[in-house]
PDB file as gemmi writes it, atoms N, CA and C in Angstrom:
CRYST1    1.000    1.000    1.000  90.00  90.00  90.00 P 1                      
ATOM      1  N   UNK A   1     -76.337  36.770  93.886  1.00  0.00           N  
ATOM      2  CA  UNK A   1     -74.881  36.692  92.996  1.00  0.00           C  
ATOM      3  C   UNK A   1     -74.637  36.533  91.575  1.00  0.00           C  
ATOM      4  N   UNK A   2     -75.697  37.301  91.225  1.00  0.00           N  
ATOM      5  CA  UNK A   2     -75.727  37.694  89.368  1.00  0.00           C  
ATOM      6  C   UNK A   2     -75.068  39.228  89.551  1.00  0.00           C  
ATOM      7  N   UNK A   3     -74.942  39.956  90.759  1.00  0.00           N  
ATOM      8  CA  UNK A   3     -73.233  41.070  90.202  1.00  0.00           C  
ATOM      9  C   UNK A   3     -72.311  40.495  90.786  1.00  0.00           C  
ATOM     10  N   UNK A   4     -72.047  39.362  91.690  1.00  0.00           N  
ATOM     11  CA  UNK A   4     -70.592  38.790  91.749  1.00  0.00           C  
ATOM     12  C   UNK A   4     -70.252  38.443  89.860  1.00  0.00           C  
ATOM     13  N   UNK A   5     -71.227  37.822  89.282  1.00  0.00           N  
ATOM     14  CA  UNK A   5     -70.724  36.589  88.192  1.00  0.00           C  
ATOM     15  C   UNK A   5     -70.488  38.210  87.057  1.00  0.00           C  
ATOM     16  N   UNK A   6     -71.091  39.511  87.097  1.00  0.00           N  
ATOM     17  CA  UNK A   6     -71.001  40.355  86.689  1.00  0.00           C  
ATOM     18  C   UNK A   6     -69.368  40.792  86.827  1.00  0.00           C  
ATOM     19  N   UNK A   7     -69.332  40.784  88.010  1.00  0.00           N  
ATOM     20  CA  UNK A   7     -67.416  41.478  88.082  1.00  0.00           C  
ATOM     21  C   UNK A   7     -66.658  40.330  88.216  1.00  0.00           C  
ATOM     22  N   UNK A   8     -67.417  38.906  88.073  1.00  0.00           N  
ATOM     23  CA  UNK A   8     -65.934  37.662  87.978  1.00  0.00           C  
ATOM     24  C   UNK A   8     -65.224  37.552  88.930  1.00  0.00           C  
ATOM     25  N   UNK A   9     -65.871  37.984  90.584  1.00  0.00           N  
ATOM     26  CA  UNK A   9     -65.806  37.399  91.667  1.00  0.00           C  
ATOM     27  C   UNK A   9     -67.153  36.907  92.406  1.00  0.00           C  
ATOM     28  N   UNK A  10     -66.770  35.894  92.872  1.00  0.00           N  
ATOM     29  CA  UNK A  10     -67.653  35.154  94.421  1.00  0.00           C  
ATOM     30  C   UNK A  10     -67.148  35.109  95.057  1.00  0.00           C  
ATOM     31  N   UNK A  11     -67.892  35.242  95.957  1.00  0.00           N  
ATOM     32  CA  UNK A  11     -67.310  35.007  97.747  1.00  0.00           C  
ATOM     33  C   UNK A  11     -68.471  34.034  98.016  1.00  0.00           C  
ATOM     34  N   UNK A  12     -67.753  32.898  98.693  1.00  0.00           N  
ATOM     35  CA  UNK A  12     -68.980  31.787  99.680  1.00  0.00           C  
ATOM     36  C   UNK A  12     -68.383  31.047 100.497  1.00  0.00           C  
ATOM     37  N   UNK A  13     -69.311  30.367 101.329  1.00  0.00           N  
ATOM     38  CA  UNK A  13     -68.679  29.468 102.726  1.00  0.00           C  
ATOM     39  C   UNK A  13     -69.412  27.815 102.616  1.00  0.00           C  
ATOM     40  N   UNK A  14     -68.713  26.975 102.806  1.00  0.00           N  
ATOM     41  CA  UNK A  14     -68.829  25.470 102.302  1.00  0.00           C  
ATOM     42  C   UNK A  14     -69.375  25.086 103.855  1.00  0.00           C  
ATOM     43  N   UNK A  15     -70.085  24.109 104.206  1.00  0.00           N  
ATOM     44  CA  UNK A  15     -70.092  23.454 105.739  1.00  0.00           C  
ATOM     45  C   UNK A  15     -70.427  22.105 104.941  1.00  0.00           C  
ATOM     46  N   UNK A  16     -69.333  21.185 103.882  1.00  0.00           N  
ATOM     47  CA  UNK A  16     -69.037  20.079 103.790  1.00  0.00           C  
ATOM     48  C   UNK A  16     -68.735  19.201 104.479  1.00  0.00           C  
ATOM     49  N   UNK A  17     -68.512  17.810 103.758  1.00  0.00           N  
ATOM     50  CA  UNK A  17     -67.195  16.592 104.332  1.00  0.00           C  
ATOM     51  C   UNK A  17     -66.271  17.004 104.067  1.00  0.00           C  
ATOM     52  N   UNK A  18     -66.013  17.447 102.636  1.00  0.00           N  
ATOM     53  CA  UNK A  18     -64.387  17.373 102.117  1.00  0.00           C  
ATOM     54  C   UNK A  18     -64.222  18.745 101.980  1.00  0.00           C  
ATOM     55  N   UNK A  19     -64.973  19.962 101.745  1.00  0.00           N  
ATOM     56  CA  UNK A  19     -64.887  21.189 101.534  1.00  0.00           C  
ATOM     57  C   UNK A  19     -65.462  22.129 102.880  1.00  0.00           C  
ATOM     58  N   UNK A  20     -64.595  22.590 103.351  1.00  0.00           N  
ATOM     59  CA  UNK A  20     -65.343  23.770 104.581  1.00  0.00           C  
ATOM     60  C   UNK A  20     -64.771  25.018 104.524  1.00  0.00           C  
ATOM     61  N   UNK A  21     -64.972  25.732 104.703  1.00  0.00           N  
ATOM     62  CA  UNK A  21     -64.905  27.011 105.055  1.00  0.00           C  
ATOM     63  C   UNK A  21     -65.095  28.005 104.054  1.00  0.00           C  
ATOM     64  N   UNK A  22     -64.162  29.431 103.610  1.00  0.00           N  
ATOM     65  CA  UNK A  22     -64.790  30.204 102.773  1.00  0.00           C  
ATOM     66  C   UNK A  22     -63.842  30.395 101.453  1.00  0.00           C  
ATOM     67  N   UNK A  23     -64.412  30.704 100.477  1.00  0.00           N  
ATOM     68  CA  UNK A  23     -64.001  30.506  99.140  1.00  0.00           C  
ATOM     69  C   UNK A  23     -64.259  31.388  98.454  1.00  0.00           C  
ATOM     70  N   UNK A  24     -63.895  31.704  97.178  1.00  0.00           N  
ATOM     71  CA  UNK A  24     -63.466  32.767  96.083  1.00  0.00           C  
ATOM     72  C   UNK A  24     -63.862  31.957  94.376  1.00  0.00           C  
ATOM     73  N   UNK A  25     -64.641  32.042  93.783  1.00  0.00           N  
ATOM     74  CA  UNK A  25     -64.160  31.630  92.475  1.00  0.00           C  
ATOM     75  C   UNK A  25     -63.976  33.484  91.799  1.00  0.00           C  
ATOM     76  N   UNK A  26     -63.001  33.231  91.110  1.00  0.00           N  
ATOM     77  CA  UNK A  26     -62.322  34.259  90.419  1.00  0.00           C  
ATOM     78  C   UNK A  26     -62.460  33.773  88.736  1.00  0.00           C  
ATOM     79  N   UNK A  27     -62.724  34.890  88.229  1.00  0.00           N  
ATOM     80  CA  UNK A  27     -63.358  34.812  86.337  1.00  0.00           C  
ATOM     81  C   UNK A  27     -61.622  35.327  86.412  1.00  0.00           C  
ATOM     82  N   UNK A  28     -61.313  33.965  85.206  1.00  0.00           N  
ATOM     83  CA  UNK A  28     -60.259  34.012  84.416  1.00  0.00           C  
ATOM     84  C   UNK A  28     -59.633  34.025  82.553  1.00  0.00           C  
ATOM     85  N   UNK A  29     -58.654  34.195  82.603  1.00  0.00           N  
ATOM     86  CA  UNK A  29     -58.716  33.623  81.023  1.00  0.00           C  
ATOM     87  C   UNK A  29     -57.074  32.761  80.731  1.00  0.00           C  
ATOM     88  N   UNK A  30     -57.695  31.376  81.335  1.00  0.00           N  
ATOM     89  CA  UNK A  30     -56.638  30.508  81.432  1.00  0.00           C  
ATOM     90  C   UNK A  30     -57.125  30.426  79.989  1.00  0.00           C  
ATOM     91  N   UNK A  31     -55.576  29.799  79.285  1.00  0.00           N  
ATOM     92  CA  UNK A  31     -55.604  28.810  78.389  1.00  0.00           C  
ATOM     93  C   UNK A  31     -56.463  29.510  77.067  1.00  0.00           C  
ATOM     94  N   UNK A  32     -56.698  30.844  77.329  1.00  0.00           N  
ATOM     95  CA  UNK A  32     -57.102  31.190  76.466  1.00  0.00           C  
ATOM     96  C   UNK A  32     -59.243  31.728  76.427  1.00  0.00           C  
ATOM     97  N   UNK A  33     -59.647  30.617  77.354  1.00  0.00           N  
ATOM     98  CA  UNK A  33     -61.006  30.308  77.673  1.00  0.00           C  
ATOM     99  C   UNK A  33     -61.301  31.571  77.755  1.00  0.00           C  
ATOM    100  N   UNK A  34     -62.413  32.049  77.850  1.00  0.00           N  
ATOM    101  CA  UNK A  34     -63.098  32.752  78.203  1.00  0.00           C  
ATOM    102  C   UNK A  34     -64.685  33.191  79.364  1.00  0.00           C  
ATOM    103  N   UNK A  35     -64.707  32.097  79.509  1.00  0.00           N  
ATOM    104  CA  UNK A  35     -65.381  30.992  80.530  1.00  0.00           C  
ATOM    105  C   UNK A  35     -65.197  30.120  82.070  1.00  0.00           C  
ATOM    106  N   UNK A  36     -63.759  30.567  82.075  1.00  0.00           N  
ATOM    107  CA  UNK A  36     -62.587  29.796  83.366  1.00  0.00           C  
ATOM    108  C   UNK A  36     -62.393  30.789  84.728  1.00  0.00           C  
ATOM    109  N   UNK A  37     -63.177  29.417  85.542  1.00  0.00           N  
ATOM    110  CA  UNK A  37     -63.195  30.465  87.081  1.00  0.00           C  
ATOM    111  C   UNK A  37     -62.167  29.565  88.193  1.00  0.00           C  
ATOM    112  N   UNK A  38     -61.413  29.946  88.698  1.00  0.00           N  
ATOM    113  CA  UNK A  38     -60.361  29.902  89.677  1.00  0.00           C  
ATOM    114  C   UNK A  38     -60.878  29.917  91.148  1.00  0.00           C  
ATOM    115  N   UNK A  39     -61.347  28.425  91.445  1.00  0.00           N  
ATOM    116  CA  UNK A  39     -61.916  28.328  93.200  1.00  0.00           C  
ATOM    117  C   UNK A  39     -59.943  28.804  93.948  1.00  0.00           C  
ATOM    118  N   UNK A  40     -61.124  29.713  94.874  1.00  0.00           N  
ATOM    119  CA  UNK A  40     -59.490  30.029  95.986  1.00  0.00           C  
ATOM    120  C   UNK A  40     -60.270  29.855  97.266  1.00  0.00           C  
ATOM    121  N   UNK A  41     -59.480  29.275  97.979  1.00  0.00           N  
ATOM    122  CA  UNK A  41     -59.548  28.712  99.534  1.00  0.00           C  
ATOM    123  C   UNK A  41     -59.049  29.552 100.782  1.00  0.00           C  
ATOM    124  N   UNK A  42     -59.593  30.723 101.283  1.00  0.00           N  
ATOM    125  CA  UNK A  42     -58.999  31.831 102.573  1.00  0.00           C  
ATOM    126  C   UNK A  42     -58.912  31.005 103.378  1.00  0.00           C  
ATOM    127  N   UNK A  43     -58.033  31.664 103.950  1.00  0.00           N  
ATOM    128  CA  UNK A  43     -57.213  31.491 105.138  1.00  0.00           C  
ATOM    129  C   UNK A  43     -57.904  31.591 106.156  1.00  0.00           C  
ATOM    130  N   UNK A  44     -58.558  30.738 106.489  1.00  0.00           N  
ATOM    131  CA  UNK A  44     -59.635  30.523 107.627  1.00  0.00           C  
ATOM    132  C   UNK A  44     -59.671  29.567 109.398  1.00  0.00           C  
ATOM    133  N   UNK A  45     -60.490  29.429 110.003  1.00  0.00           N  
ATOM    134  CA  UNK A  45     -60.097  28.186 110.726  1.00  0.00           C  
ATOM    135  C   UNK A  45     -59.937  26.969 109.720  1.00  0.00           C  
ATOM    136  N   UNK A  46     -60.750  26.663 109.484  1.00  0.00           N  
ATOM    137  CA  UNK A  46     -60.506  25.211 108.486  1.00  0.00           C  
ATOM    138  C   UNK A  46     -59.466  24.973 107.634  1.00  0.00           C  
ATOM    139  N   UNK A  47     -58.429  25.913 107.650  1.00  0.00           N  
ATOM    140  CA  UNK A  47     -57.207  25.845 107.045  1.00  0.00           C  
ATOM    141  C   UNK A  47     -56.134  24.356 107.975  1.00  0.00           C  
ATOM    142  N   UNK A  48     -55.680  23.484 106.724  1.00  0.00           N  
ATOM    143  CA  UNK A  48     -55.142  22.572 107.376  1.00  0.00           C  
ATOM    144  C   UNK A  48     -53.699  23.323 107.026  1.00  0.00           C  
ATOM    145  N   UNK A  49     -52.654  23.567 107.890  1.00  0.00           N  
ATOM    146  CA  UNK A  49     -51.613  24.073 107.526  1.00  0.00           C  
ATOM    147  C   UNK A  49     -50.433  22.942 107.069  1.00  0.00           C  
ATOM    148  N   UNK A  50     -50.286  21.160 107.447  1.00  0.00           N  
ATOM    149  CA  UNK A  50     -49.711  20.334 107.234  1.00  0.00           C  
ATOM    150  C   UNK A  50     -50.271  19.756 105.994  1.00  0.00           C  
ATOM    151  N   UNK A  51     -51.350  20.614 106.004  1.00  0.00           N  
ATOM    152  CA  UNK A  51     -51.921  19.303 104.261  1.00  0.00           C  
ATOM    153  C   UNK A  51     -51.180  19.116 103.248  1.00  0.00           C  
ATOM    154  N   UNK A  52     -50.824  18.498 102.330  1.00  0.00           N  
ATOM    155  CA  UNK A  52     -50.510  18.311 100.795  1.00  0.00           C  
ATOM    156  C   UNK A  52     -50.717  17.824 100.282  1.00  0.00           C  
ATOM    157  N   UNK A  53     -51.118  18.289  99.334  1.00  0.00           N  
ATOM    158  CA  UNK A  53     -51.903  18.409  98.349  1.00  0.00           C  
ATOM    159  C   UNK A  53     -51.508  17.299  97.087  1.00  0.00           C  
ATOM    160  N   UNK A  54     -50.391  16.923  97.080  1.00  0.00           N  
ATOM    161  CA  UNK A  54     -49.349  16.021  96.092  1.00  0.00           C  
ATOM    162  C   UNK A  54     -49.776  14.621  97.024  1.00  0.00           C  
ATOM    163  N   UNK A  55     -49.819  14.517  98.131  1.00  0.00           N  
ATOM    164  CA  UNK A  55     -49.812  13.143  98.772  1.00  0.00           C  
ATOM    165  C   UNK A  55     -51.661  12.458  98.612  1.00  0.00           C  
ATOM    166  N   UNK A  56     -52.232  13.545  99.268  1.00  0.00           N  
ATOM    167  CA  UNK A  56     -54.010  13.601  99.287  1.00  0.00           C  
ATOM    168  C   UNK A  56     -54.359  13.258  97.698  1.00  0.00           C  
TER     169      UNK A  56                                                      
END                                                                             
């Protein structure tokens, strides 16, 4: 994991109640912050195609 932190990209898999599947954390510079990370959900069998985050 230390290598992923240095590169600015960490890939991982979650098996939780609300979060399931493959994800990545990618280091960004959003808002000028040097230590900002963006979490991205990969398209896998756990993706709900009809899910609307604004409604939930």
